[in-house]
GROMACS .gro file of C-alpha atoms in nm:
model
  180
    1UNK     CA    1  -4.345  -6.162   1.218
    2UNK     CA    2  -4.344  -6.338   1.537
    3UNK     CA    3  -3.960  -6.248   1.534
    4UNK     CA    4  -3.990  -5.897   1.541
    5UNK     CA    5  -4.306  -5.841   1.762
    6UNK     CA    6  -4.076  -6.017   2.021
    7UNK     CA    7  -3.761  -5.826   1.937
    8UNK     CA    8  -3.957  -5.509   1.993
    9UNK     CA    9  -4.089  -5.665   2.311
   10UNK     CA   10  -3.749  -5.762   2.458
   11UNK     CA   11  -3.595  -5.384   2.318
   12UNK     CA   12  -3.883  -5.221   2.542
   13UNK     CA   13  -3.810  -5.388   2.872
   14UNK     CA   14  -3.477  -5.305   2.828
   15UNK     CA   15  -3.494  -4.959   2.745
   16UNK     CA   16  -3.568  -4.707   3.069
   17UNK     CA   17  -3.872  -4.506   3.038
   18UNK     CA   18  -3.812  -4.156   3.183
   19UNK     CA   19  -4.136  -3.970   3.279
   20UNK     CA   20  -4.100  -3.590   3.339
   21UNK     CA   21  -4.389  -3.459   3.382
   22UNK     CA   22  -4.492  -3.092   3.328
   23UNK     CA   23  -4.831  -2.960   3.572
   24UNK     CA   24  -4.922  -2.621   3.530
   25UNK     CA   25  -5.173  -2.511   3.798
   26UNK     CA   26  -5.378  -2.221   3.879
   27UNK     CA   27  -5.350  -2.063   4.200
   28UNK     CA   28  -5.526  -1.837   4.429
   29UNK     CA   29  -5.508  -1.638   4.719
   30UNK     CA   30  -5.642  -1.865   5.015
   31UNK     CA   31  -5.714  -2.170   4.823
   32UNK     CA   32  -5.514  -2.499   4.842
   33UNK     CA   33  -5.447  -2.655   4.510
   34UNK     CA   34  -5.242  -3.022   4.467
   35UNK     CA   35  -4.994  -3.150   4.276
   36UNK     CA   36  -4.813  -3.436   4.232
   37UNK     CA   37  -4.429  -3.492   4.352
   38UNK     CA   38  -4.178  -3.769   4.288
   39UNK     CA   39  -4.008  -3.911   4.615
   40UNK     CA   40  -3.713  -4.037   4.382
   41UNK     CA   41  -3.613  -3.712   4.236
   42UNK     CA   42  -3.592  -3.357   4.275
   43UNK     CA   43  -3.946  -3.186   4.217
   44UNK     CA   44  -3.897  -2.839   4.028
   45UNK     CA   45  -4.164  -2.588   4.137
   46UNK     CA   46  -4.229  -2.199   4.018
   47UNK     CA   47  -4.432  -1.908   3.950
   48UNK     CA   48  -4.534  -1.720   3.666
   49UNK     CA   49  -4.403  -1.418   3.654
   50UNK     CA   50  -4.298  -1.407   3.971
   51UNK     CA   51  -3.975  -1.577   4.212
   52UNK     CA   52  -4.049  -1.775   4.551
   53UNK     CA   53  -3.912  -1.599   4.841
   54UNK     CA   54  -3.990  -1.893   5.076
   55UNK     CA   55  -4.109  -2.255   5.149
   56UNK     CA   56  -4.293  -2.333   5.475
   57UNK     CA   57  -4.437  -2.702   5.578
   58UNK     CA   58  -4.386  -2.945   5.843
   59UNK     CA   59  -3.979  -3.005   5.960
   60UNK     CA   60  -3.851  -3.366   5.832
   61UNK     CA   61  -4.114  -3.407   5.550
   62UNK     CA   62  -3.922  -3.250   5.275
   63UNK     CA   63  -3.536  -3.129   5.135
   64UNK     CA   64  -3.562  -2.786   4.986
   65UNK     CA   65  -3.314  -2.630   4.731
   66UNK     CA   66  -3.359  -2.221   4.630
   67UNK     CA   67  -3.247  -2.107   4.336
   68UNK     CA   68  -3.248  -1.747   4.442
   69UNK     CA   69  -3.088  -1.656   4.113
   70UNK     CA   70  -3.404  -1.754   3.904
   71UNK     CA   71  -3.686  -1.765   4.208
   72UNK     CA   72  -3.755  -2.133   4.174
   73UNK     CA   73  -3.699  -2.440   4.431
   74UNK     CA   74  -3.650  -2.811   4.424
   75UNK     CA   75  -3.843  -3.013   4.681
   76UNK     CA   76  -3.767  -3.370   4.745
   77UNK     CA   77  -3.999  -3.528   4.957
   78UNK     CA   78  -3.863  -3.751   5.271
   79UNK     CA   79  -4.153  -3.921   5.329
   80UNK     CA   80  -4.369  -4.247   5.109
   81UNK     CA   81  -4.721  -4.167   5.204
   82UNK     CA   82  -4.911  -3.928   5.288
   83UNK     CA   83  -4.978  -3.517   5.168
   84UNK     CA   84  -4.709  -3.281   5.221
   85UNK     CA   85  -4.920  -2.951   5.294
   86UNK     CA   86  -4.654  -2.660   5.176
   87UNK     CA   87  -4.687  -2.262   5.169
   88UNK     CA   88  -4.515  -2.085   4.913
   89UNK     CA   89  -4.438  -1.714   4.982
   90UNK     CA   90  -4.361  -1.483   4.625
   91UNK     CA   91  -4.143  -1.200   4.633
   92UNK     CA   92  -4.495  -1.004   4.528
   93UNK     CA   93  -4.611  -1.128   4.858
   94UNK     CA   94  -4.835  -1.406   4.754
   95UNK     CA   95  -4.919  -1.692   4.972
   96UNK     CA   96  -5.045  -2.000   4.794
   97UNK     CA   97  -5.103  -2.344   4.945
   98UNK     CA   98  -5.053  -2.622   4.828
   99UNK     CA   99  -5.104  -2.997   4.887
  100UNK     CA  100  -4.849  -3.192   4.769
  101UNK     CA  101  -4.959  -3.610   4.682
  102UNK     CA  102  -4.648  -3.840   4.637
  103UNK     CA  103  -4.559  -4.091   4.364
  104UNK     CA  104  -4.245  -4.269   4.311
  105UNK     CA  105  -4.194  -4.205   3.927
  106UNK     CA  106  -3.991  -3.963   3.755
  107UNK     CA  107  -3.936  -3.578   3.866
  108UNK     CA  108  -4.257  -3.326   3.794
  109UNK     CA  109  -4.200  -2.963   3.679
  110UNK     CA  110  -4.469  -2.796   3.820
  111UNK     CA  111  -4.521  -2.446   3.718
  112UNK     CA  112  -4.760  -2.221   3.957
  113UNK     CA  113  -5.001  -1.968   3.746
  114UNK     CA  114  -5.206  -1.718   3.963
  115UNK     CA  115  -5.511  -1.642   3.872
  116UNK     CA  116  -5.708  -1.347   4.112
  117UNK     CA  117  -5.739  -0.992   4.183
  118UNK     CA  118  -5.658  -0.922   3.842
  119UNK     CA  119  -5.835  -1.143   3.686
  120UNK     CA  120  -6.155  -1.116   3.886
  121UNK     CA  121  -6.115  -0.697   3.824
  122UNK     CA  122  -6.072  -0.779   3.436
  123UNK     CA  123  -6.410  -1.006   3.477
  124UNK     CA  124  -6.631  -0.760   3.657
  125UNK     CA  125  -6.564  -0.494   3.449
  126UNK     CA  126  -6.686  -0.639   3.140
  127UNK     CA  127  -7.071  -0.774   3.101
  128UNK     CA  128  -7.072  -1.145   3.055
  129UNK     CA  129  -7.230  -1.156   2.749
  130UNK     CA  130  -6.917  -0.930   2.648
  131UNK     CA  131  -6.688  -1.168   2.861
  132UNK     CA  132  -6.841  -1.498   2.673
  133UNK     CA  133  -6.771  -1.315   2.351
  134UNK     CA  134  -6.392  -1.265   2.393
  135UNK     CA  135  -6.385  -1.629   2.536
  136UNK     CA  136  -6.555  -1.812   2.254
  137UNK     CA  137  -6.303  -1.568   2.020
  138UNK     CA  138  -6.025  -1.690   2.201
  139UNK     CA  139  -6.096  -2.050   2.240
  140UNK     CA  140  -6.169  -2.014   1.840
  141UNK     CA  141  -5.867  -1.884   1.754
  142UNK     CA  142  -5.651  -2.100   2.049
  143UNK     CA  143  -5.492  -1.734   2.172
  144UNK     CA  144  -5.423  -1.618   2.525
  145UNK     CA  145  -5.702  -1.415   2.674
  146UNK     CA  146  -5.635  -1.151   2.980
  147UNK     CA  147  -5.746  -1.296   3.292
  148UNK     CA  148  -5.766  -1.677   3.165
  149UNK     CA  149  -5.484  -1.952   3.242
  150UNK     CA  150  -5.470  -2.159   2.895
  151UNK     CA  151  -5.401  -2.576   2.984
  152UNK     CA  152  -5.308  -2.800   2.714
  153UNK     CA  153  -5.505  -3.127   2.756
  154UNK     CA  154  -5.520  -3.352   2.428
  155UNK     CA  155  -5.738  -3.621   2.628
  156UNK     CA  156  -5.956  -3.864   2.437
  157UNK     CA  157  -6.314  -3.840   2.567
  158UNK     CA  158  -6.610  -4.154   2.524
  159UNK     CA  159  -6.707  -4.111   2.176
  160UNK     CA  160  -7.060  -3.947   2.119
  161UNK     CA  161  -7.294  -4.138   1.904
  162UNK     CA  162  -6.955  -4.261   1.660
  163UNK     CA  163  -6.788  -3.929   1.707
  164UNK     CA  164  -6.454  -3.916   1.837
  165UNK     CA  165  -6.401  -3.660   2.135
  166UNK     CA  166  -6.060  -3.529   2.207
  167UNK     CA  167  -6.037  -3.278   2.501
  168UNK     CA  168  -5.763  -3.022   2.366
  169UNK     CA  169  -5.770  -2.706   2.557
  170UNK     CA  170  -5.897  -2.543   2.915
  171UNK     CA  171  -5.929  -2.161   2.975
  172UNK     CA  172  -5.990  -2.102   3.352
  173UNK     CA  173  -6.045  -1.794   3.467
  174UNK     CA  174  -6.202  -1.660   3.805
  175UNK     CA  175  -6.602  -1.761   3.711
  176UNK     CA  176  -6.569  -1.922   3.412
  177UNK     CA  177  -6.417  -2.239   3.237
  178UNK     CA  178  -6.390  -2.282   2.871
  179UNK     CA  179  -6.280  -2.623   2.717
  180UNK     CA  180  -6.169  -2.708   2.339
   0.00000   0.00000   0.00000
């Protein structure tokens, strides 16, 4: 027994651990949002159904390569410490900003989902009792819901009185947040 716990010990300090992570974040119009970049790799970011046009921020703080062909970049940041404050133009003609926190772990794929004008139309013409409704529906049945960007969580909460808690889902939408 002893044996084999340290065999498996010895086999996982030998074996790399890659870590690409995957951060999905809603956006808006005039708000800064973070995320969380690897200084020892290239840092994929996009939008939902839509392509970047262009990357502003400060000279000397980051490399940039477009993909023009599928409206993504990779950002690799130049320096250790310290945000990166970026602004990310769409070919819609979006502007989000974004605050950018360094780590030195593996490369993050992070995926940019606006949230806004149509979603904030969608919410104010429906009554919130009516809104609640198709929320509580949605979150029930774990579908997409107009308006509403769906996060995966699976996040082990304090237990509640010997019940376990597991955080599965968010839906975030303009004025309200649902959680599974």
């Amino acid at each position: 027994m002893i044996l084999k716990n340290k065999l498996i010990w010895f086999l996982c300090c030998c074996i790399p651990w890659i870590v690409n992570a995957y951060q999905r974040i809603p956006v808006q119009e005039g708000v800064e949002v973070n995320a969380v970049v690897s200084t020892n790799a290239l840092n994929r970011l996009a939008v939902d159904n839509d392509r970047i046009a262009s990357v502003k921020g400060t000279g000397g703080e980051f490399e940039l390569d477009k993909d023009t062909e599928l409206g993504q970049v990779f950002l690799k940041p130049l320096v250790k410490e310290g945000p990166i404050h970026i602004f990310i133009t769409t070919e819609k003609g979006h502007t989000y900003n974004l605050g950018l926190t360094t780590h030195e772990l593996g490369a993050e794929n992070i995926v940019l989902t606006p949230i806004g004008a149509t979603s904030a139309q969608w919410q104010q013409s429906s009554s919130y009792e009516s809104l609640l409704k198709e929320l509580i529906k949605a979150m029930h049945t774990q579908n997409a819901l107009e308006g509403f960007v769906v996060e995966s969580a699976k996040v082990k909460l304090p237990s509640v009185k010997g019940a376990k808690v597991v955080h599965i889902q968010s839906y975030l939408g303009q004025s309200l947040l649902g959680q599974i």
